[in-house]
Coordinates of C-alpha atoms in Angstrom, one line a residue:
Chain R
M43 CA 0.0 0.0 0.0
K44 CA 2.8 2.4 0.9
A45 CA 4.5 1.6 -2.5
L46 CA 1.1 2.4 -4.2
A47 CA 0.9 5.7 -2.3
L48 CA 4.4 6.7 -3.1
F49 CA 3.9 5.8 -6.8
T50 CA 0.7 7.9 -6.9
I51 CA 2.5 10.9 -5.2
F52 CA 5.3 10.5 -7.6
V53 CA 3.0 10.4 -10.7
L54 CA 1.0 13.5 -9.5
I55 CA 4.3 15.4 -8.8
S56 CA 5.7 14.6 -12.2
G57 CA 2.3 15.6 -13.6
T58 CA 2.4 19.0 -11.9
V59 CA 6.1 19.6 -13.0
T60 CA 5.2 18.7 -16.5
V61 CA 2.2 21.0 -16.7
S62 CA 4.2 23.9 -15.1
S63 CA 7.0 23.4 -17.5
I64 CA 4.4 23.5 -20.3
S65 CA 3.2 27.0 -18.9
D66 CA 6.8 28.1 -19.2
V67 CA 6.9 26.9 -22.9
Y68 CA 3.7 28.7 -23.5
A69 CA 5.0 31.9 -22.1
Q70 CA 8.2 31.6 -24.1
N71 CA 6.2 31.0 -27.3
D72 CA 3.9 33.8 -26.4
L73 CA 6.9 36.2 -26.1
N74 CA 8.4 34.8 -29.3
I75 CA 5.1 35.8 -31.2
L76 CA 5.4 39.2 -29.7
L77 CA 8.9 39.6 -31.0
R78 CA 8.0 38.2 -34.5
I79 CA 5.1 40.6 -34.9
A80 CA 7.2 43.6 -33.6
T81 CA 10.3 42.7 -35.8
Q82 CA 8.0 42.2 -38.8
A83 CA 6.4 45.6 -38.2
D84 CA 9.8 47.2 -37.7
K85 CA 11.1 46.0 -41.1
Q86 CA 7.9 47.3 -42.7
I87 CA 8.1 50.7 -41.2
I88 CA 11.8 51.2 -42.2
N89 CA 11.0 50.0 -45.8
Q90 CA 8.2 52.6 -45.8
L91 CA 10.4 55.4 -44.5
E92 CA 13.1 54.7 -47.0
K93 CA 10.7 54.6 -49.8
T94 CA 8.9 57.7 -48.8
F95 CA 11.6 59.9 -47.3
D96 CA 14.9 58.3 -48.5
D97 CA 17.6 59.9 -46.4
S98 CA 15.6 62.9 -45.0
I99 CA 13.1 61.5 -42.5
P100 CA 11.2 64.3 -40.6
F101 CA 12.4 64.7 -37.0
D102 CA 9.2 63.8 -35.3
I103 CA 8.8 60.6 -37.4
Q104 CA 12.5 59.6 -36.9
S105 CA 12.1 60.0 -33.1
L106 CA 8.9 57.9 -33.0
Y107 CA 10.7 55.3 -35.2
D108 CA 13.7 55.4 -32.8
K109 CA 11.5 54.9 -29.8
G110 CA 9.7 51.9 -31.5
H111 CA 12.9 50.4 -32.7
T112 CA 14.7 50.7 -29.4
S113 CA 11.6 49.0 -27.8
V114 CA 11.9 46.2 -30.3
L115 CA 15.6 45.8 -29.3
T116 CA 14.8 46.0 -25.6
L117 CA 12.0 43.3 -26.1
E118 CA 14.5 41.0 -27.8
N119 CA 16.9 41.5 -25.0
S120 CA 14.3 41.0 -22.4
L121 CA 13.5 37.5 -23.7
P122 CA 13.0 34.9 -22.2
D123 CA 13.1 36.1 -18.6
N124 CA 11.3 39.4 -18.3
I125 CA 7.8 38.9 -19.5
E126 CA 6.3 42.0 -18.2
Q127 CA 9.0 44.2 -19.8
A128 CA 8.6 42.2 -23.0
R129 CA 4.9 43.0 -23.2
E130 CA 5.3 46.5 -22.3
N131 CA 8.0 47.1 -24.9
F132 CA 5.8 45.3 -27.5
L133 CA 2.9 47.6 -26.9
I134 CA 5.3 50.7 -26.9
A135 CA 6.8 49.6 -30.2
M136 CA 3.6 48.8 -31.9
K137 CA 2.0 52.1 -30.8
S138 CA 4.9 54.1 -32.0
F139 CA 4.7 52.3 -35.5
K140 CA 1.0 52.9 -35.6
Q141 CA 1.5 56.5 -34.9
I142 CA 4.0 56.6 -37.9
T143 CA 1.8 55.1 -40.2
K144 CA -0.9 57.4 -39.1
M145 CA 1.3 60.4 -39.7
M146 CA 2.4 59.1 -43.1
S147 CA -1.1 58.6 -44.2
E148 CA -2.6 61.8 -42.8
S149 CA -2.4 63.5 -46.3
T150 CA -4.7 60.9 -47.8
T151 CA -8.4 60.8 -46.8
E152 CA -9.8 57.9 -45.0
Q153 CA -11.8 55.5 -47.1
K154 CA -14.5 53.2 -45.6
L155 CA -14.8 50.2 -47.7
T156 CA -17.9 49.5 -49.7
T157 CA -18.4 47.3 -52.7
S158 CA -20.5 50.1 -54.5
N159 CA -17.3 51.7 -56.1
V160 CA -16.7 49.8 -59.1
S161 CA -13.1 51.1 -59.9
D162 CA -12.1 50.0 -56.4
R163 CA -13.7 46.5 -56.5
D164 CA -11.6 43.5 -55.9
L165 CA -13.5 40.9 -58.0
Q166 CA -11.3 37.9 -56.9
S167 CA -12.2 38.8 -53.2
E168 CA -15.9 39.2 -54.1
L169 CA -16.0 35.8 -55.9
N170 CA -14.0 34.1 -53.1
R171 CA -16.6 35.4 -50.5
L172 CA -19.6 34.3 -52.8
N173 CA -18.0 30.8 -53.2
K174 CA -17.7 30.5 -49.5
Y175 CA -21.3 31.3 -49.0
F176 CA -22.3 28.9 -51.8
Q177 CA -20.2 26.1 -50.3
K178 CA -22.0 26.6 -46.9
L179 CA -25.4 26.4 -48.6
K180 CA -24.3 23.3 -50.7
T181 CA -23.2 21.5 -47.4
I182 CA -26.7 22.3 -45.8
S183 CA -28.4 21.2 -49.0
E184 CA -26.5 17.9 -49.2
K185 CA -27.1 17.2 -45.6
H186 CA -30.8 17.4 -45.9
N187 CA -30.9 15.6 -49.3
T188 CA -32.9 18.5 -51.0
G189 CA -31.9 17.2 -54.5
I190 CA -31.0 20.7 -55.6
K191 CA -28.4 20.6 -58.6
F192 CA -25.4 22.8 -58.3
S193 CA -23.7 22.1 -61.7
E194 CA -24.8 25.4 -63.3
I195 CA -23.6 27.5 -60.6
E196 CA -20.3 25.8 -60.4
E197 CA -19.7 26.2 -64.1
L198 CA -20.6 29.9 -63.7
F199 CA -17.9 30.1 -60.8
T200 CA -15.2 28.6 -63.1
Q201 CA -16.2 31.0 -65.8
A202 CA -16.0 34.1 -63.5
H203 CA -12.7 32.9 -62.3
Q204 CA -11.4 32.8 -65.9
Q205 CA -12.8 36.1 -66.7
I206 CA -11.1 37.7 -63.8
N207 CA -7.8 36.1 -64.7
S208 CA -8.1 37.3 -68.3
N209 CA -9.0 40.8 -67.1
E210 CA -12.6 40.7 -68.7
I211 CA -13.9 43.0 -66.1
E212 CA -17.4 43.7 -67.5
S213 CA -18.0 40.1 -68.1
A214 CA -16.8 39.0 -64.7
I215 CA -19.1 41.6 -62.9
N216 CA -22.0 40.2 -64.9
S217 CA -21.1 36.7 -63.9
I218 CA -20.9 37.7 -60.3
H219 CA -24.4 39.4 -60.5
Q220 CA -25.8 36.2 -62.1
L221 CA -24.1 34.1 -59.3
E222 CA -25.7 36.2 -56.6
S223 CA -29.1 35.8 -58.1
L224 CA -28.7 32.1 -58.5
I225 CA -27.4 31.7 -54.9
H226 CA -30.2 33.7 -53.7
T227 CA -32.6 31.3 -55.3
I228 CA -30.9 28.2 -54.1
K229 CA -31.2 29.6 -50.5
K230 CA -34.9 30.1 -51.0
N231 CA -35.1 26.5 -52.4
I232 CA -33.2 25.0 -49.6
S233 CA -35.4 26.8 -47.0
E234 CA -38.5 25.5 -48.7
S235 CA -37.1 21.9 -49.1
S236 CA -35.9 21.5 -45.6
S237 CA -39.1 23.3 -44.1
H238 CA -40.9 20.0 -43.8
S239 CA -38.1 18.2 -41.9
S240 CA -37.6 21.4 -40.0
S241 CA -41.1 21.6 -38.8
D242 CA -41.0 17.9 -37.8
R243 CA -38.0 18.7 -35.6
I244 CA -39.7 21.7 -34.0
K245 CA -42.9 19.6 -33.4
E246 CA -40.8 16.8 -31.9
F247 CA -38.9 19.3 -29.6
A248 CA -42.1 21.1 -28.5
S249 CA -43.8 17.7 -27.6
K250 CA -40.9 16.8 -25.4
Q251 CA -40.7 20.2 -23.8
L252 CA -44.6 20.0 -23.2
N253 CA -44.2 16.8 -21.2
K254 CA -41.5 18.3 -19.0
I255 CA -43.7 21.5 -18.4
Q256 CA -46.7 19.4 -17.6
K257 CA -44.6 17.7 -14.9
I258 CA -43.7 21.1 -13.5
L259 CA -47.2 22.2 -13.5
E260 CA -48.3 19.2 -11.5
D261 CA -46.0 20.1 -8.6
P262 CA -48.2 20.1 -5.5
L263 CA -46.2 23.0 -4.0
I264 CA -47.6 25.3 -6.6
D265 CA -50.6 27.4 -5.5
S266 CA -53.5 26.0 -7.4
N267 CA -55.4 29.4 -7.3
M268 CA -52.5 30.9 -9.3
P269 CA -54.0 32.6 -12.4
E270 CA -50.8 31.9 -14.3
L271 CA -51.1 28.2 -13.6
E272 CA -54.6 28.2 -15.1
R273 CA -53.3 30.1 -18.3
A274 CA -50.3 27.7 -18.6
N275 CA -52.5 24.7 -18.6
S276 CA -54.8 26.2 -21.1
L277 CA -51.8 27.0 -23.3
V278 CA -50.4 23.5 -23.0
R279 CA -53.7 22.2 -24.4
E280 CA -53.7 24.8 -27.2
I281 CA -50.2 23.8 -28.2
E282 CA -51.0 20.2 -28.3
T283 CA -53.8 20.9 -30.7
L284 CA -51.6 23.1 -32.8
I285 CA -48.9 20.3 -33.0
S286 CA -51.5 17.9 -34.2
E287 CA -52.6 20.6 -36.8
D288 CA -49.0 21.1 -38.1
N289 CA -49.3 24.8 -37.2
V290 CA -45.6 25.2 -36.4
S291 CA -45.5 29.1 -36.5
D292 CA -48.3 29.4 -33.9
V293 CA -46.6 26.6 -31.8
K294 CA -43.6 28.8 -31.6
K295 CA -45.6 31.9 -30.7
K296 CA -47.6 30.1 -28.0
F297 CA -44.5 28.3 -26.6
G298 CA -42.9 31.8 -25.9
E299 CA -45.9 32.8 -24.0
L300 CA -45.9 29.5 -22.0
N301 CA -42.3 29.7 -21.3
K302 CA -42.6 33.1 -19.6
L303 CA -45.6 31.8 -17.4
V304 CA -43.6 28.6 -16.4
K305 CA -40.8 30.8 -15.2
I306 CA -43.2 32.9 -13.1
I307 CA -44.7 29.7 -11.7
K308 CA -41.2 28.2 -10.8
N309 CA -40.2 31.3 -9.1
S310 CA -43.3 31.3 -6.9
I311 CA -42.4 27.8 -5.6
R312 CA -39.0 29.1 -4.5
Chain B
M23 CA 8.8 13.3 33.9
N24 CA 9.5 10.6 31.4
P25 CA 6.1 9.9 29.9
E26 CA 5.5 6.4 28.6
I27 CA 4.7 6.1 25.0
V28 CA 1.9 3.6 24.5
P29 CA 0.4 2.7 21.1
I30 CA -3.2 3.6 21.1
H31 CA -4.6 0.2 19.9
R32 CA -2.8 -1.5 22.9
K33 CA -4.3 0.8 25.4
E34 CA -7.7 0.1 26.9
S35 CA -8.4 3.6 28.2
L36 CA -6.9 7.1 28.3
R37 CA -4.4 8.1 30.9
E38 CA -5.5 10.1 34.0
D39 CA -4.3 13.3 32.6
G40 CA -6.1 12.7 29.3
M41 CA -3.0 12.8 27.2
L42 CA -2.9 10.6 24.0
F43 CA 0.2 9.0 22.7
V44 CA 0.8 7.2 19.6
R45 CA 3.8 5.3 18.1
T46 CA 5.2 7.7 15.4
E47 CA 6.2 4.8 13.0
C48 CA 2.4 3.8 12.8
I49 CA 1.2 7.2 12.3
L50 CA 0.6 6.8 8.6
D51 CA -1.4 3.7 9.0
T52 CA -3.3 5.0 11.9
M53 CA -4.2 8.5 10.8
V54 CA -4.2 8.5 7.0
K55 CA -6.5 6.3 5.0
I56 CA -4.2 5.6 2.1
P57 CA -6.9 4.3 -0.3
L58 CA -8.9 7.3 0.4
L59 CA -6.0 9.7 -0.1
V60 CA -5.0 7.9 -3.4
A61 CA -8.6 8.0 -4.6
S62 CA -9.1 11.6 -3.9
M63 CA -5.8 12.8 -5.5
I64 CA -6.7 10.8 -8.6
I65 CA -10.1 12.4 -8.7
V66 CA -8.5 15.9 -8.2
A67 CA -6.0 15.1 -11.1
A68 CA -8.8 13.9 -13.3
V69 CA -11.3 16.7 -12.7
M70 CA -8.9 19.5 -13.4
P71 CA -8.7 19.3 -17.2
I72 CA -12.5 18.7 -17.4
Q73 CA -13.2 22.1 -15.5
S74 CA -11.0 23.9 -17.9
S75 CA -12.6 22.4 -20.9
F76 CA -16.1 23.3 -19.6
S77 CA -15.2 26.8 -19.4
S78 CA -14.0 27.3 -23.0
P79 CA -15.7 30.4 -24.7
R80 CA -17.8 30.2 -27.7
A81 CA -16.0 30.4 -31.1
L82 CA -15.6 33.7 -33.2
D83 CA -13.4 33.5 -36.2
L84 CA -12.8 36.3 -38.7
I85 CA -11.2 36.3 -42.0
I86 CA -10.1 39.6 -43.8
Y87 CA -10.1 39.4 -47.6
P88 CA -7.7 41.5 -49.6
D89 CA -10.4 44.1 -50.4
G90 CA -10.9 44.6 -46.6
S91 CA -14.3 42.9 -46.4
T92 CA -14.3 40.5 -43.4
H93 CA -16.0 37.1 -43.1
V94 CA -17.5 36.6 -39.7
S95 CA -18.1 33.0 -38.3
A96 CA -19.6 32.6 -34.7
D97 CA -21.0 29.7 -32.7
I98 CA -23.4 31.0 -30.2
D99 CA -25.2 29.2 -27.3
V100 CA -28.9 30.0 -27.2
D101 CA -31.9 29.1 -25.0
P102 CA -33.7 26.4 -27.1
L103 CA -37.0 27.3 -25.4
V104 CA -37.0 30.8 -26.5
T105 CA -38.5 31.3 -29.9
D106 CA -36.3 34.2 -31.2
Y107 CA -32.7 35.4 -30.7
E108 CA -31.7 38.8 -31.4
L109 CA -28.1 39.0 -32.5
K110 CA -26.1 42.3 -32.7
L111 CA -24.0 42.4 -35.7
F112 CA -20.6 44.2 -36.1
G113 CA -22.0 46.7 -38.4
N114 CA -24.8 47.3 -41.0
T115 CA -23.3 46.5 -44.4
I116 CA -24.0 42.8 -44.3
D117 CA -23.8 40.3 -47.1
N118 CA -24.3 36.5 -47.5
F119 CA -25.9 36.1 -44.0
V120 CA -26.5 32.5 -43.0
V121 CA -27.6 30.7 -39.8
V122 CA -27.6 27.2 -39.0
G123 CA -29.0 25.3 -36.2
E124 CA -27.2 22.6 -34.3
S125 CA -28.7 19.9 -36.4
G126 CA -27.6 21.6 -39.6
F127 CA -31.0 23.2 -40.4
L128 CA -31.1 26.5 -42.1
L129 CA -32.8 28.9 -39.6
T130 CA -35.1 31.7 -40.6
T131 CA -33.6 35.2 -40.1
D132 CA -34.4 38.9 -40.5
V133 CA -31.6 41.3 -40.8
I134 CA -32.6 44.8 -39.8
G135 CA -29.7 47.5 -39.7
D136 CA -26.9 46.1 -37.4
S137 CA -29.1 43.4 -35.8
A138 CA -30.5 40.1 -36.9
L139 CA -33.7 38.3 -35.5
I140 CA -33.0 34.5 -35.8
E141 CA -35.8 31.8 -35.2
T142 CA -33.8 29.6 -32.8
F143 CA -36.6 27.6 -31.3
G144 CA -35.4 24.2 -30.5
S145 CA -31.6 24.9 -31.1
S146 CA -29.2 25.2 -28.2
V147 CA -26.2 26.2 -30.5
I148 CA -26.3 28.2 -33.6
T149 CA -23.6 28.9 -36.3
V150 CA -23.8 32.5 -37.8
E151 CA -21.8 33.4 -40.9
Y152 CA -21.8 36.7 -42.8
D153 CA -19.5 39.1 -44.6
I154 CA -19.2 42.6 -43.4
H155 CA -17.7 45.8 -44.9
D156 CA -17.6 48.0 -41.7
L157 CA -14.6 46.5 -40.0
V158 CA -11.7 47.7 -42.1
S159 CA -10.9 51.1 -43.2
K160 CA -8.1 52.4 -45.5
Q161 CA -6.0 55.4 -45.4
G162 CA -3.2 55.8 -47.9
R163 CA -1.6 52.5 -48.0
V164 CA -2.6 51.6 -44.4
W165 CA -5.6 49.3 -43.7
T166 CA -7.0 49.5 -40.1
F167 CA -9.1 46.7 -38.6
S168 CA -11.0 47.8 -35.5
L169 CA -13.6 45.7 -33.5
D170 CA -14.9 45.8 -30.0
A171 CA -15.1 41.9 -29.7
P172 CA -17.6 40.2 -27.3
S173 CA -15.2 37.3 -26.8
D174 CA -11.7 36.0 -27.7
F175 CA -11.4 35.4 -31.4
T176 CA -9.2 34.5 -34.3
L177 CA -8.3 36.9 -37.0
L178 CA -6.8 35.6 -40.4
L179 CA -5.1 38.5 -42.2
P180 CA -4.9 38.5 -46.0
K181 CA -1.9 37.1 -47.9
N182 CA 1.1 39.4 -48.2
S183 CA -0.1 41.7 -45.4
A184 CA 2.2 42.8 -42.7
I185 CA 1.2 44.2 -39.3
V186 CA 2.6 47.7 -38.7
G187 CA 0.5 48.7 -35.6
M188 CA -1.4 47.1 -32.8
T189 CA -3.2 48.2 -29.7
N190 CA -3.3 45.1 -27.6
L191 CA -1.3 41.9 -27.0
P192 CA -2.2 38.8 -29.0
I193 CA -2.7 35.5 -27.4
N194 CA -1.4 33.6 -30.2
M195 CA -0.1 33.7 -33.9
E196 CA 0.0 30.9 -36.4
I197 CA 1.0 30.9 -40.1
I198 CA -1.9 29.3 -42.2
N199 CA -1.1 29.1 -45.9
D200 CA 1.4 32.1 -45.7
Q201 CA -1.3 34.1 -43.9
N202 CA -0.8 35.2 -40.2
Q203 CA -3.6 34.2 -37.9
L204 CA -3.8 35.9 -34.7
T205 CA -5.7 34.9 -31.7
L206 CA -6.9 38.1 -29.7
S207 CA -8.7 38.8 -26.5
A208 CA -12.1 40.3 -26.1
G209 CA -12.5 44.0 -26.1
D210 CA -11.3 46.8 -28.3
T211 CA -8.7 45.8 -30.8
E212 CA -7.2 47.9 -33.7
I213 CA -4.6 46.5 -36.0
D214 CA -2.9 48.4 -38.8
Y215 CA -1.7 46.4 -41.8
L216 CA -0.4 47.0 -45.2
F217 CA 0.5 44.9 -48.3
S218 CA 4.1 44.3 -49.2
T219 CA 6.2 42.1 -51.3
T220 CA 9.0 41.8 -48.7
A221 CA 9.5 40.7 -45.2
L222 CA 6.0 39.2 -44.9
I223 CA 6.9 36.3 -42.9
P224 CA 9.8 36.7 -40.4
D225 CA 12.8 34.8 -40.6
S226 CA 13.3 31.3 -39.2
I227 CA 9.5 30.9 -38.7
D228 CA 7.8 27.7 -37.8
S229 CA 4.8 26.8 -39.9
T230 CA 2.6 27.0 -36.8
I231 CA 3.0 27.8 -33.3
P232 CA 0.5 25.6 -31.5
I233 CA -0.7 26.7 -28.2
P234 CA -3.9 27.9 -26.6
N235 CA -5.9 25.1 -25.9
F236 CA -3.0 22.8 -25.1
D237 CA -3.1 19.0 -25.2
Y238 CA -0.3 18.3 -22.7
I239 CA -0.3 14.6 -23.3
S240 CA 0.7 15.0 -27.0
Y241 CA 3.1 17.6 -25.9
V242 CA 4.9 15.1 -23.5
I243 CA 4.8 12.5 -26.4
G244 CA 6.2 15.1 -28.8
G245 CA 8.9 15.9 -26.2
I246 CA 9.9 12.3 -25.9
A247 CA 10.1 12.0 -29.7
V248 CA 12.2 15.0 -30.0
V249 CA 14.6 13.8 -27.3
I250 CA 14.9 10.5 -29.2
V251 CA 15.4 12.3 -32.6
I252 CA 18.1 14.7 -31.0
G253 CA 19.8 11.5 -29.4
V254 CA 19.9 9.7 -32.8
I255 CA 21.5 13.0 -34.5
V256 CA 24.0 13.3 -31.7
I257 CA 25.1 9.6 -32.1
R258 CA 25.2 10.0 -35.9
A259 CA 27.1 13.2 -35.5
K260 CA 29.7 11.7 -33.4
Q261 CA 30.3 8.9 -36.0
K262 CA 31.0 11.5 -38.7
I263 CA 34.6 12.4 -39.7
V264 CA 35.8 15.9 -39.0
K265 CA 37.2 16.6 -42.5
P266 CA 34.4 19.1 -43.6
I267 CA 35.2 21.3 -40.7
Q268 CA 39.0 21.5 -41.7
V269 CA 37.9 22.5 -45.2
Q270 CA 35.8 25.4 -43.8
D271 CA 38.7 26.5 -41.6
T272 CA 41.0 26.9 -44.5
T273 CA 38.3 28.7 -46.5
Q274 CA 37.9 31.1 -43.5
T275 CA 41.7 31.6 -43.2
K276 CA 42.1 32.3 -46.9
Q277 CA 39.2 34.8 -46.7
K278 CA 40.8 36.5 -43.8
T279 CA 44.1 36.9 -45.5
E280 CA 42.4 38.4 -48.5
T281 CA 40.7 41.1 -46.4
I282 CA 42.3 44.3 -46.1
D283 CA 43.1 45.3 -42.4
A284 CA 41.5 48.3 -40.7
E285 CA 44.7 50.3 -40.3
T286 CA 45.4 50.3 -44.0
I287 CA 41.9 51.5 -44.6
F288 CA 42.3 54.4 -42.3
K289 CA 45.5 55.3 -44.0
L290 CA 43.7 55.2 -47.4
K291 CA 40.7 57.1 -46.1
P292 CA 42.0 59.5 -43.5
D293 CA 38.7 61.5 -43.6
L294 CA 36.6 58.7 -42.0
R295 CA 34.5 59.7 -39.0
E296 CA 35.5 58.2 -35.7
D297 CA 32.2 56.3 -35.4
D298 CA 32.6 54.9 -38.8
K299 CA 36.2 53.9 -38.0
E300 CA 34.7 51.8 -35.1
I301 CA 32.4 50.1 -37.5
V302 CA 35.2 49.3 -39.9
K303 CA 37.3 47.8 -37.1
F304 CA 34.5 45.6 -36.0
I305 CA 33.9 44.4 -39.6
S306 CA 37.7 43.8 -40.1
N307 CA 38.0 41.8 -36.8
N308 CA 34.8 39.8 -37.9
G309 CA 36.6 38.4 -41.0
G310 CA 35.9 41.2 -43.2
Q311 CA 32.0 41.0 -43.2
A312 CA 29.1 41.5 -40.9
L313 CA 25.4 41.5 -41.1
E314 CA 24.0 45.1 -40.6
S315 CA 21.7 43.8 -37.9
D316 CA 24.9 42.6 -36.1
L317 CA 26.3 46.0 -36.5
R318 CA 23.3 47.5 -34.9
K319 CA 23.4 45.1 -32.0
K320 CA 27.1 45.7 -31.5
F321 CA 26.8 49.5 -31.5
L322 CA 23.3 49.8 -30.2
Q323 CA 22.2 52.1 -33.0
P324 CA 18.7 52.6 -34.4
R325 CA 18.1 51.0 -37.7
T326 CA 18.2 54.3 -39.7
T327 CA 21.4 55.6 -38.0
M328 CA 23.2 52.4 -38.7
W329 CA 21.8 52.4 -42.4
R330 CA 23.1 56.0 -42.9
A331 CA 26.5 55.0 -41.6
V332 CA 26.7 51.8 -43.7
K333 CA 25.6 54.0 -46.8
R334 CA 28.3 56.6 -45.9
L335 CA 31.0 53.9 -45.8
E336 CA 29.7 52.5 -49.1
R337 CA 29.8 56.0 -50.7
N338 CA 33.4 56.2 -49.5
G339 CA 34.3 53.0 -51.2
V340 CA 35.1 51.2 -48.0
I341 CA 32.5 48.6 -48.0
E342 CA 30.1 46.9 -50.4
I343 CA 26.6 45.7 -49.5
E344 CA 25.1 42.4 -50.5
K345 CA 21.7 40.9 -49.9
K346 CA 21.7 37.8 -47.9
D347 CA 18.4 36.2 -46.8
L348 CA 16.6 39.5 -47.1
Q349 CA 19.3 41.1 -44.8
N350 CA 22.2 43.5 -45.7
L351 CA 25.6 41.8 -45.5
V352 CA 28.3 44.5 -45.2
K353 CA 31.7 43.4 -46.7
L354 CA 35.0 45.4 -46.6
R355 CA 36.2 46.1 -50.3
K356 CA 39.3 44.0 -51.2
N357 CA 40.5 46.0 -54.1
M358 CA 40.8 49.4 -52.3
E359 CA 44.5 49.6 -52.5
E360 CA 44.6 48.9 -56.2
E361 CA 41.9 51.7 -56.8
E362 CA 43.8 54.2 -54.6

């Protein structure tokens, strides 16, 4: 028995040591991430400064850069021991670089991104987003065996990709519009096709919940003269009827009301 | 004055003064129920990871496209007994909105402005996906992503983008298909990035840095595997002949003899600044070449200051600059004497 106890203690101690060493590894990696981001930003900023100002960087930008760059060096030197200092230096560096980019961009007006401006449209991004949306709908459709065919839309995607690659902008925009319209129709069709199984699922869920609620309402601790109790019982009967009539939308509405009443009744017992 | 030590199990009653004595060698058996101790320690050890996994937050993943639009994907816990769920969106320019219940059913939704009403009755978890154009703005060449996130989230930045400003600390960073993916904490976040063709991925990068939800068993197994691999490498290395090292040494010696020494350079270029002379001395002692980053570290100079010094030396014909792995390799020129 003593041997077992000693073995267990040994295992637990080793486990604790292993876990704490992992935390150290985490902290180390965490700090390496900070160094990577800061170094990357430093490189980008100096590239931008060299491109924009060559050898005549304005004094305020130069001093901001020096501050940021020194923080990156200090961050590097503070690794791996001084976690707090490393984090502080990271934030100082990134804030300095952020200020520099802001100062360099001040002359240009800020632009909120919209897809309405045709000249700025990134058609490839638009197509990729649309494709992601389409793939999601296709997965839903296949999962519920809706039988919807996707070959036409897939061909149109290939065509739009080709048009973008060969710089046929107008044709690509037309294809994207067609795709949007087709995907909209597909979504509608999926909703209609899955509505039957969806309503079955809701009816099944509602029936199960009604059984649970009925048990709650039968609790002898509830004051039988409570007006909420009478209304709740009446709603339970109404919902049962609605379920048998396949009236799912009304089931949901009535269930919302019933749920609120059940909460009041439950609180009255406490 | 010399109290008698009596084992408790041999004693019929307590002494008159009420003192209780036990044999110290039996204390473990008598006072500690070992099976109970072992069982409770095992339970404690087993329960700890379960508690942490229960407390994991809902998922929120964002992907920024090159045009600044953002794809949002979120898993949200909802009350299955409530008929509708009102979701606050991150803006009001929404496209491609789709919500799926836990069993994969497409849920009915109504998007009005920056909120969406979702019919969630019967679902305890919903997956919401949409594209939004409000999270990224552009000024000049700089793109700024800003979000007040309700929970921790991941953010996949576009290809060829480089972060140049950030307001808070990231939890993690991974490289996925040459794209930076950050894990960030809940709350206000602002990230500036720009597109570039150079220095996108930092030097000596791992393909991914695993971390946040750590499976420590796999880590331990991985650690053992690494130790074995290192052991094999060390054994193999010991078996190798040292010849290649000798070849390298001769090459280095040859290179050193070809390099002009610092004093000769100073005679040839008497107008060099004192700080530039220090740099030349260092390069000369370093075998005639050094990385610009090493010079910065040695002389603790900001990047621009060192860059100017190096450019000055290049203009004076003392050094030449070569690109090596995206870094500047600074070399003393060998044919200076001939030129002079």
